[in-house]
Coordinates of C-alpha atoms in Angstrom, one line a residue:
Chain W
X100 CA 7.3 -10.4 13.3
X101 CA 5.2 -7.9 15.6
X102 CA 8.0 -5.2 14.0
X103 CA 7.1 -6.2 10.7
X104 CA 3.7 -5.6 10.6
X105 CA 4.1 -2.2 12.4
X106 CA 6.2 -1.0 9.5
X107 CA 3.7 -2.1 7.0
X108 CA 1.0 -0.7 8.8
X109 CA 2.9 2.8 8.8
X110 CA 2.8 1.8 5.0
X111 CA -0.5 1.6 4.2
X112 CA -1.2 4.5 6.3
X113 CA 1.7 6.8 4.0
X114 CA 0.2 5.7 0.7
X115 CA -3.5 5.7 2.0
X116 CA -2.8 9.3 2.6
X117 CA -4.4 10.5 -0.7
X118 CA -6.7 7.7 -0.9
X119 CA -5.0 6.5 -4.1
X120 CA -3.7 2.9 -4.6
X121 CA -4.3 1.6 -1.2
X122 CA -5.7 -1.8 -2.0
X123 CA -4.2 -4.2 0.1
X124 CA -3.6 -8.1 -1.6
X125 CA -1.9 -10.3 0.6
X126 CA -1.2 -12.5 -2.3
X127 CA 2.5 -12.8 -3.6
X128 CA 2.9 -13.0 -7.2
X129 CA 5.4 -13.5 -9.8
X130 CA 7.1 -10.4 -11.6
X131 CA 5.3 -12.0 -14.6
X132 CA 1.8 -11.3 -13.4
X133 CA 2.2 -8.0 -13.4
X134 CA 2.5 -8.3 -17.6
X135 CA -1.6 -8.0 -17.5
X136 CA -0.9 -4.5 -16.0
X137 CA 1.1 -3.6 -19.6
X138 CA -1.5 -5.1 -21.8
X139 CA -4.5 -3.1 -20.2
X140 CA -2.1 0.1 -20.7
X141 CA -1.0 -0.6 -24.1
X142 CA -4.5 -0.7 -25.0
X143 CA -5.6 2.6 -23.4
X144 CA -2.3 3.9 -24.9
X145 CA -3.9 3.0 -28.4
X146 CA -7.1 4.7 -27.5
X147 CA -5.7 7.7 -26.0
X148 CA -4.5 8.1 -29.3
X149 CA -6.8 6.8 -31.7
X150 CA -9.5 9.1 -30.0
X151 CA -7.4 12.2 -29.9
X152 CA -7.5 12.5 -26.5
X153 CA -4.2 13.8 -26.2
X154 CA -4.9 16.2 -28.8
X155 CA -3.6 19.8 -27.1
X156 CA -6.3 21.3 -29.5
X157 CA -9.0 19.2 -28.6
X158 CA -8.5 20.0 -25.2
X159 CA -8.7 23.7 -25.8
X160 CA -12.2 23.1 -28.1
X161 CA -13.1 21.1 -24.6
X162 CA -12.5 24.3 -22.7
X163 CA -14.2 26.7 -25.3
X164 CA -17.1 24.5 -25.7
X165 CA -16.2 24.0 -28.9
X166 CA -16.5 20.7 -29.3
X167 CA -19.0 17.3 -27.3
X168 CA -16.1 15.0 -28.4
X169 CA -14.3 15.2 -25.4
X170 CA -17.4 15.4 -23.2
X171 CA -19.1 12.5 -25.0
X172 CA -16.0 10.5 -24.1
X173 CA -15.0 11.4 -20.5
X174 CA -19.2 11.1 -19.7
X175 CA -19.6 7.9 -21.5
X176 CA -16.6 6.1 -19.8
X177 CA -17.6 7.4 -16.1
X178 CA -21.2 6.0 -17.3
X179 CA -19.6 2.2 -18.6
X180 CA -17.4 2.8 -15.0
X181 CA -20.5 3.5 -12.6
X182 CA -22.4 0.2 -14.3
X183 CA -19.5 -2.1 -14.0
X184 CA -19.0 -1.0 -10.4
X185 CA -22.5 -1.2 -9.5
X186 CA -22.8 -4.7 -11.0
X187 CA -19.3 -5.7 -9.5
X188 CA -20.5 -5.2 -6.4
X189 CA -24.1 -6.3 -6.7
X190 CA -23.1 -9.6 -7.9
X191 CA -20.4 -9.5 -5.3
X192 CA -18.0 -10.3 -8.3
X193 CA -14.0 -11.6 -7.4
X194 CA -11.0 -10.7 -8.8
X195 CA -9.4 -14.0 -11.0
X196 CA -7.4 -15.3 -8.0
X197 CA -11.0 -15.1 -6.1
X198 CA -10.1 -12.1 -3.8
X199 CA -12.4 -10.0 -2.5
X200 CA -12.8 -6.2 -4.4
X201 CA -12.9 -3.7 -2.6
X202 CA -12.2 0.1 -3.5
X203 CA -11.5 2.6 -0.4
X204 CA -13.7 5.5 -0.3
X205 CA -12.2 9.3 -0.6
X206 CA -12.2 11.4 1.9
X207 CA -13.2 14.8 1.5
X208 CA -10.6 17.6 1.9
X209 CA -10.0 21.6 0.7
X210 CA -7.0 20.0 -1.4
X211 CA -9.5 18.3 -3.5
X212 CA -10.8 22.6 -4.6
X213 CA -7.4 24.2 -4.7
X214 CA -5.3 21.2 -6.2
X215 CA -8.2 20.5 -8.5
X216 CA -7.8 23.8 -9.7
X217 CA -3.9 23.9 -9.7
X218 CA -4.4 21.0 -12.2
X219 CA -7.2 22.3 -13.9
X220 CA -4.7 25.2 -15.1
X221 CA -2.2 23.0 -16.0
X222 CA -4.5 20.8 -18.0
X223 CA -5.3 24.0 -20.1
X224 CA -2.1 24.7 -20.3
X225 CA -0.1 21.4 -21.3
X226 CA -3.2 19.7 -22.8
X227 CA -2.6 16.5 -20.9
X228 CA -3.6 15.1 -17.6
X229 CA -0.9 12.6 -16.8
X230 CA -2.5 9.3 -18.7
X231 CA -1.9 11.3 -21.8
X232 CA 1.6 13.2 -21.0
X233 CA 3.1 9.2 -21.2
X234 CA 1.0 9.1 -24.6
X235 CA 2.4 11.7 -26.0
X236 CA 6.1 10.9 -25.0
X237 CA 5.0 7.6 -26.8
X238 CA 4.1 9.0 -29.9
X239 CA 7.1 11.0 -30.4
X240 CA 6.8 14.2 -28.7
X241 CA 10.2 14.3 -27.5
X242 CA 9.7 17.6 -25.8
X243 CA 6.8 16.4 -23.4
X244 CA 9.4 14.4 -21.5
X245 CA 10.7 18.2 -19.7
X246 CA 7.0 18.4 -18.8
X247 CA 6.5 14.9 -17.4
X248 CA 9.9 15.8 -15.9
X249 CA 8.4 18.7 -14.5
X250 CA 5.2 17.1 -13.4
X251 CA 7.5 14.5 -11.3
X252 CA 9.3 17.9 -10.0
X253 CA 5.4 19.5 -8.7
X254 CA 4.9 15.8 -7.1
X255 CA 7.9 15.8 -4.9
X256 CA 7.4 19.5 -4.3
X257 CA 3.9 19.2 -2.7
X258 CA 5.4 16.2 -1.0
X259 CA 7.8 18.3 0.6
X260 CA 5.2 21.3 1.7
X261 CA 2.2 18.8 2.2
X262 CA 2.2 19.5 6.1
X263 CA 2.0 23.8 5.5
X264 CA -0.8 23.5 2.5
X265 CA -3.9 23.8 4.0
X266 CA -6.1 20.7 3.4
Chain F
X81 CA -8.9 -2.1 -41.1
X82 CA -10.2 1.1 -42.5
X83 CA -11.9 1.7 -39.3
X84 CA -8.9 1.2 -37.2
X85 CA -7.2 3.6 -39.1
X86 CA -9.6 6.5 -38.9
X87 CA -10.0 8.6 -35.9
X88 CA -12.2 6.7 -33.1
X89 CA -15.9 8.4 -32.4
X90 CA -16.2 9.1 -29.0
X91 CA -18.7 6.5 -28.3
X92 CA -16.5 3.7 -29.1
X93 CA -13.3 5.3 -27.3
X94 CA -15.4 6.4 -23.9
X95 CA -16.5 3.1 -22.8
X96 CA -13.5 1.3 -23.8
X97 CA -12.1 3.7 -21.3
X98 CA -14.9 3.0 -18.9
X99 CA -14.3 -0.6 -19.2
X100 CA -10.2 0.1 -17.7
X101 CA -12.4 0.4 -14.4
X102 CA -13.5 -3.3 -14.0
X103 CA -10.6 -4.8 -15.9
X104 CA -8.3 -3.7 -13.4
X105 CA -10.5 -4.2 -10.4
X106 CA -11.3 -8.0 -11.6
X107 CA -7.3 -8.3 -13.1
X108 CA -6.0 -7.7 -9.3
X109 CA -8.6 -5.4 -7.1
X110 CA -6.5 -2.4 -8.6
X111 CA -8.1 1.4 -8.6
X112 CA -7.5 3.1 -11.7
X113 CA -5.6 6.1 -11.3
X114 CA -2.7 7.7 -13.2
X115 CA -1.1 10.4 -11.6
X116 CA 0.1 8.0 -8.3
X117 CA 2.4 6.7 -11.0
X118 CA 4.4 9.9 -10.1
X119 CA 4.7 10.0 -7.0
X120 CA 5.9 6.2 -6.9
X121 CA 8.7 7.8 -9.1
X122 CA 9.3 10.1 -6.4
X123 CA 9.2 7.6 -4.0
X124 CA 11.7 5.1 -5.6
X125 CA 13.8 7.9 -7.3
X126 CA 14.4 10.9 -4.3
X127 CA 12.1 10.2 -0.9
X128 CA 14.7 12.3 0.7
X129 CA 13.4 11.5 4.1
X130 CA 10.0 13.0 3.1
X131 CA 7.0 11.1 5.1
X132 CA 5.2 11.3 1.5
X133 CA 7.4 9.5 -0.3
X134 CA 8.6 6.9 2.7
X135 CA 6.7 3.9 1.4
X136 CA 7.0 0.6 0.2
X137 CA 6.8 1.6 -3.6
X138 CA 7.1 -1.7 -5.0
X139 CA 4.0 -3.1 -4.1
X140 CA 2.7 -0.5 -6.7
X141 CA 4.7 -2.1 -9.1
X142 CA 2.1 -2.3 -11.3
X143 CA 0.9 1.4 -11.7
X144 CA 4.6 1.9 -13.3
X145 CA 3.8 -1.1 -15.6
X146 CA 0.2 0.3 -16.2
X147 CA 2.2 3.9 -17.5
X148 CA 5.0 2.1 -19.5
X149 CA 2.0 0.0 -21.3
X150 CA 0.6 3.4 -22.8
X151 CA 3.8 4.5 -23.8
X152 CA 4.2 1.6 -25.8
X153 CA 0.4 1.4 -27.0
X154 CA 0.3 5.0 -27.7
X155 CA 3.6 4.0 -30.1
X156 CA 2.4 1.1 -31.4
X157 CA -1.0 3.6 -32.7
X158 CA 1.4 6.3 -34.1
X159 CA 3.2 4.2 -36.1
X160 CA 0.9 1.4 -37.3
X161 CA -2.2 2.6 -36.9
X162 CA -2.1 6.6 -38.4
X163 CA -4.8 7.5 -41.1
X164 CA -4.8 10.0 -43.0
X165 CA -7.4 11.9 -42.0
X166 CA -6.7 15.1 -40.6
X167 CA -8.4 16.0 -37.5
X168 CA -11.4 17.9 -37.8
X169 CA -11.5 21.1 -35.4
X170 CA -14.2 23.5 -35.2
X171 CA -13.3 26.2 -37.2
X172 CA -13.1 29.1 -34.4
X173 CA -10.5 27.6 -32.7
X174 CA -8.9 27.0 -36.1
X175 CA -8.9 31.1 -36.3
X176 CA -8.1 31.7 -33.0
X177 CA -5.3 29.9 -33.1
X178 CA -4.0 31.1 -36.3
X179 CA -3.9 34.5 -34.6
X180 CA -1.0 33.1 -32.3
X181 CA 0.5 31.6 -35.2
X182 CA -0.2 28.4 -34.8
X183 CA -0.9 27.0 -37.9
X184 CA 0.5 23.4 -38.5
X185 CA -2.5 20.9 -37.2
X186 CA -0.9 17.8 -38.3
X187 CA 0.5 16.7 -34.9
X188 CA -1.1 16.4 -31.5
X189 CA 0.2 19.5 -30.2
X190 CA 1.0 22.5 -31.6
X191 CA 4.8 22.2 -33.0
X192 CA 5.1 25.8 -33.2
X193 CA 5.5 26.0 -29.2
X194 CA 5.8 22.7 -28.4
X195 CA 9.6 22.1 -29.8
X196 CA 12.9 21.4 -27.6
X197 CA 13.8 24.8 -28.7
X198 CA 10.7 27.0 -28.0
X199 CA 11.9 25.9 -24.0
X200 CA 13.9 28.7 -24.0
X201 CA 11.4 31.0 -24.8
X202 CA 9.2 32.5 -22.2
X203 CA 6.0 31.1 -23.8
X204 CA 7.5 27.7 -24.7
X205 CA 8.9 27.4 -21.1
X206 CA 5.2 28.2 -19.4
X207 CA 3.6 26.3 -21.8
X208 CA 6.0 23.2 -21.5
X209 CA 7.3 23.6 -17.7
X210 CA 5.5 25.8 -16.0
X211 CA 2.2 23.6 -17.3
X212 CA 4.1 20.4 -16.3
X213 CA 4.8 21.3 -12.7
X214 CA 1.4 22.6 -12.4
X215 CA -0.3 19.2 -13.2
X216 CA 1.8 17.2 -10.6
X217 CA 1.6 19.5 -8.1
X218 CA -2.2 19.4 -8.8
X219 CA -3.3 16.1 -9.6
X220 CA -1.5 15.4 -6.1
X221 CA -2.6 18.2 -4.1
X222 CA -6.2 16.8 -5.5
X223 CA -5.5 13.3 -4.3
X224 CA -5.6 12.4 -8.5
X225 CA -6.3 13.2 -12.0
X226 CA -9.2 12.6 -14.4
X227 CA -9.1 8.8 -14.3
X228 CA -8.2 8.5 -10.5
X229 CA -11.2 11.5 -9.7
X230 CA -13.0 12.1 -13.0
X231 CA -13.6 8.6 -14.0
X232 CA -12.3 5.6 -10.8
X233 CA -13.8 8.4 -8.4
X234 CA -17.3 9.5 -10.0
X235 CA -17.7 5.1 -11.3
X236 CA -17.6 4.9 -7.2
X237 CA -19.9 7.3 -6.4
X238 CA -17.8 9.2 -4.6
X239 CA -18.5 13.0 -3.8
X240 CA -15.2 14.5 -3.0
X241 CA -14.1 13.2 -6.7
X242 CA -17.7 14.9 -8.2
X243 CA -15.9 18.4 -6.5
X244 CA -12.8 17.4 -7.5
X245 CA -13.7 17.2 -10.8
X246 CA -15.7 20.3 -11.1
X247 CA -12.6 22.2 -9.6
X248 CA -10.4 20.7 -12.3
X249 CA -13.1 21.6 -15.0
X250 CA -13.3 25.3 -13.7
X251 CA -9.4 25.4 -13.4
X252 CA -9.1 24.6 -17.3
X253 CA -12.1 27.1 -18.1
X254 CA -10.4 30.1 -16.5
X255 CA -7.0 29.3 -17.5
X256 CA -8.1 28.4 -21.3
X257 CA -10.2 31.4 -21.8
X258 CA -9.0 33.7 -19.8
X259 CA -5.1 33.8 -19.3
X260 CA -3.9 31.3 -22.1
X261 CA -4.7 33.2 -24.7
X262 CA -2.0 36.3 -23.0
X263 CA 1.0 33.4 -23.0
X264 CA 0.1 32.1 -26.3
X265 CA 0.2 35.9 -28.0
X266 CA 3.7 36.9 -26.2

């Protein structure tokens, strides 16, 4: 027992490394609760592409300052975010099996400048963050699966150097 | 119908994104995020040993679930949902680009470069690859992308997404402007 919770401590603290999908539910589920999960991405799949967010030409307008499209959409959805979290927390709102929400803070470090601008580059370059690589793969550009390919590739790579990049 | 059909404005499409933020925090106290989804790939594919990857990936399950459901919406919108309108670019970027000789604007990437052939070409390989690898070794260097940092990060409050963010916008300013338009002329 005392074993077990040591290894999934060691857990938490692996995937809490990047401050990324650490929230801990101590509630087991069915597989089929996780369906919710492909409902909420089916419809930001249909946005993505409905809104031309993964438009590799209105990503480069973005970049020129050709265009508020992009801006009026990446601004007004951080807005609708910062409201629902405020009021989330204000009215100490639960999730639907009455848990407790509760979002762990980032912790500032130098990865945040250099990888930020690793991945701004690549943005330019590809067009896509990742939401919109699977979007594209979705509607038919084949080709986009060597760069989400690729993509997996820089994740394991900066896995492997992650203790000699300064952070 | 109609309105389906057409391109979405930005103001309906930006807070339907904005609203991913509470649905997932209220569906199962989930942060939005995208880019983790590949390094749970990693992580269930090749952890070869690597601290990293050495995690239980299953219990993030439902981040692969998330990225298979916009595969399958983005689809469903391709194929049941496409207008005819064409999209509507400023025209500068309509000339620039002709200058590389990209001229078909029908798709949502260029098909002139991005084609299964162009890979073996030096600009279709940076463009396609090169780009690629720099977005996952990025997003994860960065701790996430523009819905993990950008959007879950800023909705927070947070101040290491606010620099994230900046750094990502800066990233795509220099590279757009200044060396993109070198690979897209070779």
């Amino acid at each position: 027992m005392l074993q077990q919770t040591i290894v999934s401590d060691k857990d938490f603290a692996t995937r809490s490394l990047d401050t990324i999908c650490v929230n801990e539910s101590h509630l087991q589920h069915r597989w089929y609760h996780n369906l919710k999960y492909l409902v909420i991405g089916i419809l930001f799949g249909i946005v993505l592409i409905k809104a031309e967010v993964i438009s590799w030409f209105r990503i480069q307008e973005m970049f020129r300052l050709q265009s508020f499209h992009m801006y009026g959409i990446i601004g007004s959805a951080i807005l609708v975010g910062m409201i629902s979290v405020w009021l989330i927390k204000k009215k100490n709102i639960r999730t639907i099996y009455g848990e407790t929400i509760s979002i762990t803070p980032k912790k500032f470090n130098k990865g945040q400048v250099y990888g930020g601008l690793i991945f701004g580059f690549g943005w330019a370059i590809t067009g896509a963050c990742p939401g919109p690589l699977f979007a594209q793969i979705g509607a038919g550009t084949t080709v986009i699966l060597a760069t989400l390919f690729s993509a997996i590739a820089g994740t394991w790579v900066y896995g492997f150097l992650r203790e000699k990049l300064p952070h | 119908m109609e309105f389906l059909k057409n391109p979405w404005p930005w103001y309906v499409a930006g807070p339907l994104i904005g609203l991913i933020v509470p649905a997932l925090l209220i569906l199962g106290n989930k942060s939005f995020g995208i880019s983790s989804s590949l390094r749970h790939i990693c992580a269930s594919c090749m952890p070869a040993r690597i601290p990293f990857f050495t995690y239980d990936w299953k219990k993030e399950i439902w981040n692969l679930v998330f990225v298979i459901g916009i595969i399958v919406g983005a689809g469903l919108a391709t194929y049941y949902l496409s207008g005819p309108a064409p999209i509507n670019l400023n025209p500068k970027l309509v000339e620039e680009m002709s200058s590389y000789g990209i001229t078909n604007f029908d798709y949502m990437a260029p098909v002139e470069v991005f084609n299964w052939k162009s890979l073996l070409s030096i600009k279709g390989f940076v463009l396609i690859v090169v780009g690629g690898f720099l977005v996952g070794f990025g997003t994860r260097y960065a701790g996430g992308c523009t819905s993990g940092h950008a959007i879950m990060g800023l909705s927070n409050l947070q101040m290491p997404s606010l620099i994230a963010t900046a750094s990502f916008i800066i990233g795509g300013f220099i590279m757009a402007n200044l060396i993109l338009p070198f690979v897209l002329s070779l």
